[in-house]
Amino acid sequence: MSKRTLAMKREERSFWIFIAPWFIGFICFTGGPILISLLLSFTEYNVISSPKFTGISNYLLLFKDRLFYKSLSVTLYYTVLAVPFTILTSLVIAVLLNHRIKGQSLLRTLYYAPSIVSGVAVSFLWSWLLNPQFGVVNSVLYDCFGIQGPGWFTSSGTVVPSMVLMQLTASGSTMVIFLAALQSLPADLYEAASIEGASGFTKFRKITVPLISPVILFNTIIGMIGALQIFTEAYVITKGGPDWNSYFYVYYLFDTAFKQFRMGYASAQAWILFLLIFALTLVSLWGSKKYVHYEYDSK
Amino acid sequence: MKPKKSYNPGDMRPVNKVILYVLLYGGVLLFAFPLFWMLSTSLKTIAEIHRVPMTWFPGRLQWSNFRQIFIDAPLGRFLWNSVWYSAVTVAAVVFTSAMAAFAFARLRARGSLLLFGLVLSTMMIPSQVTLIPQYLLFTKLHWTGTYLPLVIPAFTASSFTIFLMRQFYLGISKELDEAVKIDGGGQFTMFFRILIPLSKPAFATAAILELISRWNDLFGPLIYLNDMNKYPVSLGLANFTAAYGATPWNLLMAASLVAILPLLLIFFFAQKYFIQGIVITGSKG
């Protein structure tokens, strides 16, 4: 082993000084809590009395818990709808915007703007837009087409699709990522394809999609992780209803932990969510291997 | 390195061009419509919003709605809470993350790669996993009911911001570091004199992304705060209708608009950094 010089020691000391805030936070607020959360998931703990070790009984209970399955299934239903629709909408807009058109940067701004506001205000806005009686959507449907609009957030069948629809107007941030990826694509391939007489759609399918496939994969994974953790919209608009049909996974976890104070059970729920996210991410990475191309690295 | 010509399909038939414009500008109307409707509703009377058939624009602009909401709820208080809370946490997260990012990008130390691996892996962990032990810790410390559980962790950086800033630092030439070293400066000089001034765009980008999530966040305040005077605007707004019987949609939309207005204003003045931030985080995947 080579002897370390004074300068190297000094550099190493600075390194630790610079990462100290992160490192302390990692121990206190991330790493430590992860371990404690795992331990808690094997206990019964109501905050007042001390935790009681119960082995894997929380997990066994979860697998028999009907509300667990209900919340898991509505969350997966939401994810399966929201992620592909968001990806598709934002990709289509990005591809259209990537043409030489007047007002390109203004359009980009306008498409992007709605996605920066989210949460409570937007949830109220959508619950008003889709209000079955006085909402603008149903009013237009009735006044212009004579159609009696659906109950949207107030009916079991349409509550999740309504949440997906609300999510679509936030596609702007995904769109911006796609647009950046599209703008870095090499022109020569497209020129070659044009000489061969390829149509616009063929070029899109055979050149664009393969070349931006890593970006599609990235957005899918990020979108999926976000969708699985949906909470605010349901908390503000539906309170999990009607009939538990928007009682998303994190909502159930929130109630378990902070309404019922069953910290052990809630920790087990959190770990199942973590494992689910981890597994789905691995599956996406592994399952997409055949379709994702990394040859054209645009750096 | 030869400059790469990027693909930009330009020449198309006029018919296609018309379709393109209709789709894009039509689409933008759909995307922007909800915000327009928020504004329109906020300026109507309660009778107008229940009128059949509905009207697209308010008859007379009811600016008094905006006065009313500040009387009905301590909206000014909520806004102030959000402003100082966001300002403190954003500054704290960005500065401490910049420090860590500098160390990971520039300083040699044993175990540095392993530690950066930890940063990356914590980015993947859903916050619900750490939520409960954090809550228990803050309860033990008697911090619940105050802003401490929301503010203190911000002083310990965020893995996502570290990642983002490190990407940026890696793009800054190391020759400047050498110049500092030759002049006898240490790592602190390097950080404060060179990297901070050069990475203003990265700071702005990171700050804006953090600001959006802090301003919109409901979950954290919902768990830790219980005194209405301490509510940030997200939580205050969520409880806004509690004071009324039937929902007064015009007032609710006015309050919602007030709640998102600061974010929208910042967006229109600094949109370059917003878009840059999204692009940096997305294209490195």
XYZ file of C-alpha atoms in Angstrom:
584
model
C 0.000 0.000 0.000
C 1.370 3.370 -0.969
C 1.939 5.929 1.693
C -0.654 8.648 1.732
C 0.622 12.141 1.445
C -0.404 15.033 3.629
C -2.337 16.582 0.743
C -4.329 13.402 0.251
C -5.200 13.277 3.925
C -6.297 16.872 3.791
C -8.446 16.189 0.751
C -10.034 13.245 2.476
C -10.790 15.336 5.530
C -12.460 17.985 3.358
C -14.457 15.260 1.649
C -15.956 14.235 4.962
C -16.649 17.823 5.970
C -18.493 18.437 2.703
C -20.602 15.311 2.881
C -21.230 15.621 6.624
C -24.746 17.131 6.379
C -25.838 14.443 3.960
C -24.159 11.701 5.954
C -25.771 12.757 9.254
C -29.132 12.918 7.479
C -28.534 9.524 5.951
C -27.965 7.979 9.373
C -30.810 9.797 11.171
C -33.498 10.189 8.539
C -32.889 7.503 5.916
C -30.565 4.586 6.723
C -31.510 4.309 10.392
C -35.259 4.621 9.753
C -35.095 1.959 7.023
C -33.707 -0.560 9.496
C -36.136 0.506 12.222
C -39.029 0.321 9.793
C -38.054 -3.245 8.889
C -37.868 -4.198 12.580
C -41.184 -2.463 13.337
C -42.890 -4.445 10.601
C -42.386 -7.531 12.783
C -44.014 -5.934 15.812
C -47.277 -4.619 17.111
C -46.832 -1.004 18.129
C -49.433 1.604 18.988
C -46.970 4.361 20.069
C -48.222 4.411 23.685
C -47.086 0.990 24.905
C -43.748 -0.438 23.805
C -43.476 -2.509 20.617
C -44.323 -6.209 20.948
C -42.543 -8.667 18.709
C -45.046 -10.692 16.722
C -42.903 -12.333 14.064
C -44.331 -12.308 10.579
C -47.925 -12.025 11.741
C -48.333 -8.509 10.259
C -47.481 -9.885 6.848
C -49.774 -12.864 7.313
C -52.569 -10.507 8.368
C -51.953 -8.306 5.352
C -52.367 -11.212 2.995
C -55.756 -11.907 4.534
C -56.773 -8.230 4.678
C -59.488 -7.475 2.136
C -58.860 -3.751 2.319
C -55.207 -4.393 1.515
C -56.210 -6.169 -1.692
C -58.763 -3.500 -2.502
C -56.276 -0.648 -2.069
C -53.603 -2.550 -3.948
C -55.912 -3.329 -6.848
C -57.242 0.239 -7.261
C -53.654 1.518 -7.098
C -52.482 -0.936 -9.751
C -55.527 -0.118 -11.860
C -54.660 3.577 -11.651
C -51.001 2.902 -12.471
C -51.794 0.672 -15.441
C -54.032 3.378 -16.897
C -52.104 6.514 -15.947
C -48.570 5.542 -16.973
C -49.191 4.441 -20.600
C -51.617 7.301 -21.237
C -49.217 9.882 -19.866
C -46.298 8.458 -21.846
C -48.342 8.314 -25.030
C -49.834 11.805 -24.671
C -46.513 13.413 -23.871
C -44.684 11.549 -26.627
C -47.257 12.573 -29.234
C -47.089 16.222 -28.182
C -43.291 16.140 -28.141
C -43.106 14.623 -31.624
C -45.533 17.212 -32.983
C -43.682 20.041 -31.252
C -40.394 18.859 -32.727
C -41.380 20.210 -36.145
C -40.235 23.589 -37.314
C -43.274 25.593 -36.298
C -44.091 29.113 -35.280
C -44.236 29.675 -31.544
C -42.466 26.459 -30.631
C -41.007 27.706 -27.370
C -44.239 29.437 -26.377
C -46.164 26.211 -26.986
C -43.607 24.275 -24.983
C -44.070 26.691 -22.089
C -47.847 26.493 -22.263
C -47.902 22.698 -22.369
C -45.471 22.542 -19.507
C -47.055 25.166 -17.221
C -50.002 23.074 -15.931
C -47.624 20.383 -14.693
C -45.865 22.614 -12.154
C -49.033 23.133 -10.187
C -50.301 19.979 -8.588
C -51.688 18.796 -5.326
C -54.541 20.377 -3.442
C -55.434 23.346 -5.690
C -55.473 21.249 -8.841
C -57.468 18.519 -7.122
C -60.141 21.045 -6.187
C -60.068 22.431 -9.716
C -60.708 19.017 -11.234
C -63.359 18.138 -8.770
C -65.097 21.324 -9.953
C -64.466 20.721 -13.669
C -65.887 17.209 -13.339
C -68.669 18.085 -10.914
C -71.574 15.885 -12.083
C -74.201 18.628 -11.693
C -72.576 21.978 -12.356
C -69.184 21.000 -13.772
C -68.216 22.446 -17.115
C -67.520 19.057 -18.702
C -70.947 17.624 -18.018
C -72.603 20.961 -18.868
C -70.953 20.981 -22.281
C -71.836 17.327 -22.839
C -75.470 18.082 -22.038
C -75.858 21.486 -23.713
C -74.022 20.614 -26.912
C -74.575 16.898 -27.362
C -77.568 16.137 -25.167
C -75.501 13.519 -23.329
C -76.018 12.937 -19.621
C -72.414 12.979 -18.403
C -71.021 10.376 -16.007
C -70.600 10.884 -12.277
C -66.806 11.120 -12.650
C -65.283 11.201 -9.154
C -68.599 10.323 -7.541
C -69.213 7.006 -9.222
C -67.358 3.752 -8.570
C -66.744 2.945 -12.209
C -65.345 6.308 -13.270
C -63.413 7.542 -10.263
C -60.040 6.056 -11.251
C -60.300 7.013 -14.946
C -61.170 10.552 -13.780
C -57.966 10.645 -11.747
C -56.073 9.484 -14.855
C -57.656 12.249 -16.905
C -56.586 14.799 -14.305
C -53.064 13.388 -14.425
C -52.917 13.802 -18.212
C -52.833 17.593 -18.028
C -49.629 17.198 -16.041
C -47.922 15.357 -18.924
C -45.982 18.542 -19.643
C -42.905 17.606 -17.639
C -42.622 14.228 -19.368
C -43.181 15.981 -22.691
C -40.253 18.325 -22.070
C -37.958 15.349 -21.448
C -39.073 13.679 -24.670
C -38.655 16.895 -26.611
C -35.090 17.289 -25.382
C -34.341 13.714 -26.380
C -35.889 14.223 -29.821
C -33.875 17.369 -30.415
C -30.628 15.522 -29.828
C -31.308 12.823 -32.428
C -28.833 12.699 -35.334
C -30.178 14.001 -38.622
C -28.204 11.694 -40.914
C -30.320 8.639 -40.141
C -33.483 10.482 -41.067
C -31.952 11.810 -44.248
C -30.907 8.297 -45.226
C -34.403 7.023 -44.512
C -35.951 9.817 -46.576
C -33.728 8.891 -49.532
C -34.941 5.311 -49.186
C -38.471 6.687 -49.377
C -39.596 5.937 -45.812
C -42.821 7.611 -44.714
C -43.068 9.826 -41.646
C -44.699 7.141 -39.580
C -42.159 4.496 -40.617
C -39.380 6.846 -39.612
C -41.069 7.384 -36.262
C -41.476 3.665 -35.651
C -38.121 2.489 -36.989
C -35.840 5.340 -36.007
C -37.353 7.648 -33.400
C -38.847 5.093 -31.038
C -35.752 2.847 -30.899
C -33.453 5.833 -30.442
C -35.393 7.362 -27.586
C -36.286 4.009 -26.026
C -34.030 4.608 -22.991
C -35.924 7.836 -22.316
C -39.266 6.060 -22.684
C -38.080 3.446 -20.222
C -36.884 6.104 -17.769
C -40.177 7.975 -17.923
C -42.131 4.755 -17.533
C -40.247 3.788 -14.393
C -40.437 7.271 -12.848
C -44.121 7.499 -13.764
C -44.826 4.111 -12.293
C -43.112 4.901 -8.994
C -45.070 8.156 -8.747
C -48.392 6.562 -9.676
C -48.032 3.817 -7.078
C -47.686 6.516 -4.404
C -50.731 8.593 -5.357
C -52.380 10.108 -2.291
C -53.230 13.824 -2.349
C -55.808 13.677 -5.149
C -57.826 10.989 -3.407
C -57.464 12.647 -0.002
C -58.771 15.965 -1.320
C -61.382 14.895 -3.851
C -62.902 11.591 -2.815
C -61.634 10.675 0.662
C -61.013 7.240 -0.850
C -64.575 6.762 -2.065
C -66.994 6.024 -3.512
C -67.104 2.603 -1.906
C -63.275 2.422 -1.464
C -62.760 2.697 -5.196
C -60.095 5.386 -4.841
C -58.736 4.126 -1.542
C -55.185 3.998 -2.832
C -52.393 2.061 -1.192
C -50.683 5.048 0.458
C -54.062 6.294 1.678
C -54.588 3.002 3.504
C -51.057 3.224 4.888
C -51.712 6.789 6.049
C -54.898 5.728 7.854
C -53.219 2.700 9.438
C -50.345 4.788 10.757
C -51.897 8.121 11.632
C -55.589 7.378 12.257
C -55.329 3.955 13.901
C -51.731 4.291 15.113
C -50.877 0.724 14.144
C -47.243 1.467 13.396
C -46.134 -2.150 13.016
C -48.851 -2.961 10.510
C -48.228 0.269 8.605
C -44.494 -0.515 8.450
C -45.292 -3.895 6.939
C -47.470 -2.096 4.366
C -44.598 0.262 3.578
C -42.229 -2.639 3.030
C -44.648 -4.414 0.731
C -44.885 -1.177 -1.273
C -41.106 -0.907 -1.384
C -40.735 -4.500 -2.559
C -43.453 -3.952 -5.138
C -41.751 -0.850 -6.526
C -38.400 -2.609 -6.505
C -39.788 -5.681 -8.262
C -41.673 -3.670 -10.884
C -38.573 -1.569 -11.587
C -36.454 -4.692 -12.053
C -39.105 -6.262 -14.268
C -39.276 -3.102 -16.407
C -35.496 -2.956 -16.752
C -35.197 -6.646 -17.509
C -38.304 -6.988 -19.649
C -37.381 -4.034 -21.825
C -33.834 -5.185 -22.538
C -34.819 -6.473 -25.946
C -36.471 -3.218 -26.935
C -34.257 -0.554 -25.434
C -31.258 0.591 -27.438
C -28.356 2.429 -25.922
C -26.119 2.752 -29.021
C -26.881 6.376 -29.684
C -25.747 8.074 -26.546
C -26.590 11.737 -26.923
C -24.027 13.451 -24.756
C -15.529 16.955 -31.956
C -17.674 17.859 -34.902
C -20.977 19.528 -34.163
C -23.828 17.078 -34.528
C -26.671 18.198 -36.707
C -29.851 17.445 -34.906
C -32.952 16.088 -36.529
C -35.684 18.571 -37.111
C -38.246 17.569 -39.688
C -39.006 20.777 -41.467
C -40.393 20.375 -44.938
C -43.901 19.054 -45.048
C -46.878 19.402 -47.306
C -49.091 22.417 -46.538
C -52.049 20.187 -45.632
C -50.000 18.359 -43.025
C -48.731 21.660 -41.748
C -52.277 22.879 -41.170
C -53.199 19.680 -39.336
C -50.078 20.043 -37.199
C -50.943 23.599 -36.187
C -54.544 22.685 -35.429
C -53.472 19.749 -33.264
C -50.835 21.686 -31.349
C -52.775 24.878 -30.756
C -55.995 22.940 -30.103
C -54.152 20.744 -27.649
C -52.777 23.746 -25.826
C -56.289 25.110 -25.409
C -57.303 21.822 -23.776
C -54.273 21.883 -21.484
C -54.733 25.494 -20.492
C -58.498 25.298 -20.173
C -58.573 24.081 -16.553
C -56.556 27.114 -15.453
C -58.785 29.433 -17.452
C -61.821 27.837 -15.847
C -60.330 28.329 -12.407
C -59.940 32.025 -13.124
C -63.383 32.381 -14.693
C -65.135 30.604 -11.811
C -63.231 32.614 -9.231
C -64.723 35.829 -10.631
C -68.348 34.680 -10.747
C -71.156 34.994 -8.232
C -72.495 31.871 -6.553
C -75.705 32.238 -8.583
C -73.750 32.373 -11.818
C -71.829 29.170 -11.197
C -75.095 27.274 -10.717
C -76.779 28.835 -13.735
C -78.167 26.577 -16.458
C -77.104 26.828 -19.231
C -73.680 27.720 -17.919
C -71.761 30.814 -18.967
C -68.157 30.844 -20.116
C -67.334 34.247 -18.648
C -68.448 36.005 -15.487
C -71.081 38.709 -16.082
C -69.472 41.230 -13.771
C -66.038 40.469 -12.426
C -66.454 39.652 -8.745
C -63.113 40.850 -7.423
C -64.726 40.899 -3.998
C -64.419 37.074 -3.970
C -60.706 37.557 -3.502
C -61.295 39.864 -0.553
C -63.837 37.437 0.894
C -61.484 34.438 0.978
C -58.930 36.361 3.013
C -61.691 37.163 5.522
C -63.133 33.626 5.658
C -59.816 31.893 6.171
C -56.373 33.031 7.351
C -55.139 32.726 3.790
C -52.525 35.422 4.244
C -51.134 33.492 7.176
C -51.083 30.246 5.120
C -49.262 31.980 2.294
C -46.676 33.471 4.611
C -46.099 30.053 6.227
C -45.571 28.512 2.795
C -43.238 31.295 1.744
C -40.867 31.109 4.690
C -41.054 27.326 4.901
C -40.242 26.926 1.216
C -37.525 29.570 1.305
C -35.724 28.029 4.274
C -35.986 24.423 3.109
C -35.082 25.153 -0.496
C -31.998 27.130 0.524
C -30.988 24.436 3.013
C -31.470 21.505 0.649
C -29.703 23.167 -2.241
C -26.699 24.355 -0.251
C -26.070 21.113 1.648
C -26.633 19.085 -1.521
C -24.193 21.276 -3.415
C -21.595 20.590 -0.749
C -22.041 16.832 -0.986
C -22.175 16.963 -4.783
C -18.891 18.878 -4.833
C -17.266 16.248 -2.627
C -18.521 13.396 -4.794
C -17.541 15.085 -8.040
C -14.175 16.511 -7.068
C -12.568 15.152 -3.911
C -10.728 11.874 -3.698
C -11.386 9.812 -0.604
C -11.559 6.152 0.259
C -15.102 4.824 0.111
C -16.343 7.741 -1.946
C -17.808 5.507 -4.658
C -19.521 3.332 -2.107
C -21.048 6.377 -0.429
C -22.249 7.735 -3.752
C -23.811 4.347 -4.385
C -25.731 4.892 -1.154
C -26.943 8.274 -2.432
C -28.215 6.660 -5.616
C -29.891 3.754 -3.883
C -31.738 5.985 -1.420
C -33.265 7.781 -4.406
C -35.171 4.583 -5.148
C -36.623 4.060 -1.692
C -40.222 5.282 -1.364
C -40.585 7.858 1.400
C -43.267 5.741 3.096
C -40.570 3.332 4.283
C -38.769 5.974 6.335
C -41.941 7.861 7.221
C -43.000 5.940 10.318
C -39.620 5.757 12.114
C -39.132 9.455 11.304
C -42.521 10.239 12.769
C -41.706 8.242 15.910
C -38.346 9.977 16.229
C -39.926 13.423 15.933
C -42.637 12.473 18.407
C -39.973 11.391 20.929
C -38.233 14.735 20.417
C -41.572 16.539 20.940
C -41.200 18.166 17.529
C -44.659 17.302 16.236
C -46.943 20.307 15.962
C -43.987 22.442 14.914
C -42.166 22.959 11.634
C -39.011 21.237 12.929
C -39.800 17.790 11.408
C -40.312 19.458 8.032
C -37.396 21.895 8.192
C -34.541 20.059 9.938
C -34.249 17.158 7.444
C -33.866 19.771 4.699
C -30.479 20.658 6.221
C -29.245 17.180 5.451
C -29.402 17.467 1.638
C -31.496 15.357 -0.702
C -30.085 12.496 -2.725
C -31.888 13.626 -5.836
C -30.436 17.135 -5.645
C -26.956 15.754 -4.930
C -27.248 13.660 -8.066
C -28.437 16.589 -10.133
C -25.679 18.955 -8.952
C -22.974 16.324 -9.324
C -23.961 15.869 -12.961
C -23.450 19.560 -13.401
C -20.077 19.692 -11.599
C -18.740 16.852 -13.713
C -19.177 19.141 -16.700
C -16.984 21.906 -15.227
C -13.358 21.746 -16.294
C -10.896 20.528 -13.676
C -8.250 22.926 -14.937
C -9.771 25.592 -12.724
C -9.239 23.339 -9.709
C -5.584 23.026 -10.634
C -5.312 26.781 -10.930
C -6.667 27.166 -7.400
C -4.234 24.539 -6.125
C -1.274 26.289 -7.742
C -2.363 29.510 -6.073
C -2.247 27.651 -2.794
C -6.010 27.569 -2.257
C -7.697 24.647 -0.572
C -10.918 22.770 -1.232
C -13.005 25.458 0.400
C -11.662 28.118 -1.930
C -12.410 25.805 -4.828
C -15.991 25.318 -3.701
C -16.823 28.895 -2.799
C -14.769 30.768 -5.387
C -15.090 28.515 -8.407
C -17.887 26.007 -8.263
C -20.587 28.102 -6.650
C -20.201 31.030 -9.056
C -20.007 28.709 -12.061
C -22.972 26.585 -11.082
C -25.593 29.294 -10.680
C -27.826 27.692 -13.336
C -27.621 24.357 -11.516
C -28.501 26.098 -8.260
C -31.495 27.769 -9.868
C -32.681 24.522 -11.421
C -32.308 22.511 -8.232
C -33.975 25.257 -6.206
C -36.954 25.419 -8.515
C -37.544 21.661 -8.544
C -37.328 21.621 -4.751
C -39.641 24.631 -4.521
C -42.334 22.956 -6.624
C -42.367 19.882 -4.448
C -42.284 21.837 -1.167
C -45.030 24.233 -2.210
C -47.331 21.461 -3.427
C -46.618 18.997 -0.631
C -49.609 18.047 1.485
C -48.471 14.827 3.130
C -45.715 16.218 5.375
C -47.683 19.163 6.810
C -50.747 16.923 7.201
C -48.840 14.545 9.433
C -46.842 16.982 11.512
C -48.927 20.142 11.893
C -52.131 20.447 13.861
C -52.464 24.152 14.610
C -54.297 25.966 11.845
C -52.173 29.094 12.275
C -49.143 27.071 11.271
C -50.674 25.525 8.127
C -48.936 26.105 4.829
C -51.179 26.976 1.921
C -51.538 23.352 0.720
C -52.959 22.132 4.014
C -54.881 25.353 4.645
C -56.549 25.051 1.280
C -57.402 21.389 1.890
C -59.351 22.527 4.960
C -60.795 25.612 3.295
C -64.257 24.202 2.641
C -64.639 23.085 6.251
C -65.987 26.534 7.170
C -68.874 26.332 4.700
C -71.883 24.103 4.244
C -72.204 23.510 0.516
C -68.991 24.118 -1.410
C -68.816 27.738 -2.631
C -66.954 26.873 -5.823
C -66.277 30.486 -6.763
C -64.512 31.137 -3.455
C -62.753 27.781 -3.533
C -61.431 28.489 -7.027
C -60.330 31.970 -5.944
C -58.442 30.453 -3.001
C -56.942 27.737 -5.221
C -55.782 30.374 -7.648
C -54.159 32.379 -4.882
C -52.467 29.171 -3.685
C -50.806 28.427 -7.032
C -50.220 31.986 -8.186
C -46.781 32.415 -6.567
C -45.562 29.250 -8.292
C -47.001 30.313 -11.651
C -45.412 33.761 -11.376
C -42.006 32.313 -10.579
C -42.460 29.923 -13.471
C -43.094 32.641 -16.002
C -40.067 34.602 -14.853
C -37.678 31.686 -14.604
C -39.060 29.133 -17.039
C -35.641 28.512 -18.555
C -34.508 26.878 -15.313
C -37.676 24.863 -14.905
C -37.309 23.286 -18.308
C -33.580 22.822 -17.897
C -34.139 21.010 -14.632
C -36.595 18.592 -16.149
C -34.271 17.955 -19.053
C -31.183 17.326 -16.902
C -33.017 14.874 -14.698
C -34.671 13.118 -17.598
C -31.980 12.789 -20.192
C -29.446 11.222 -17.871
C -31.683 8.221 -17.324
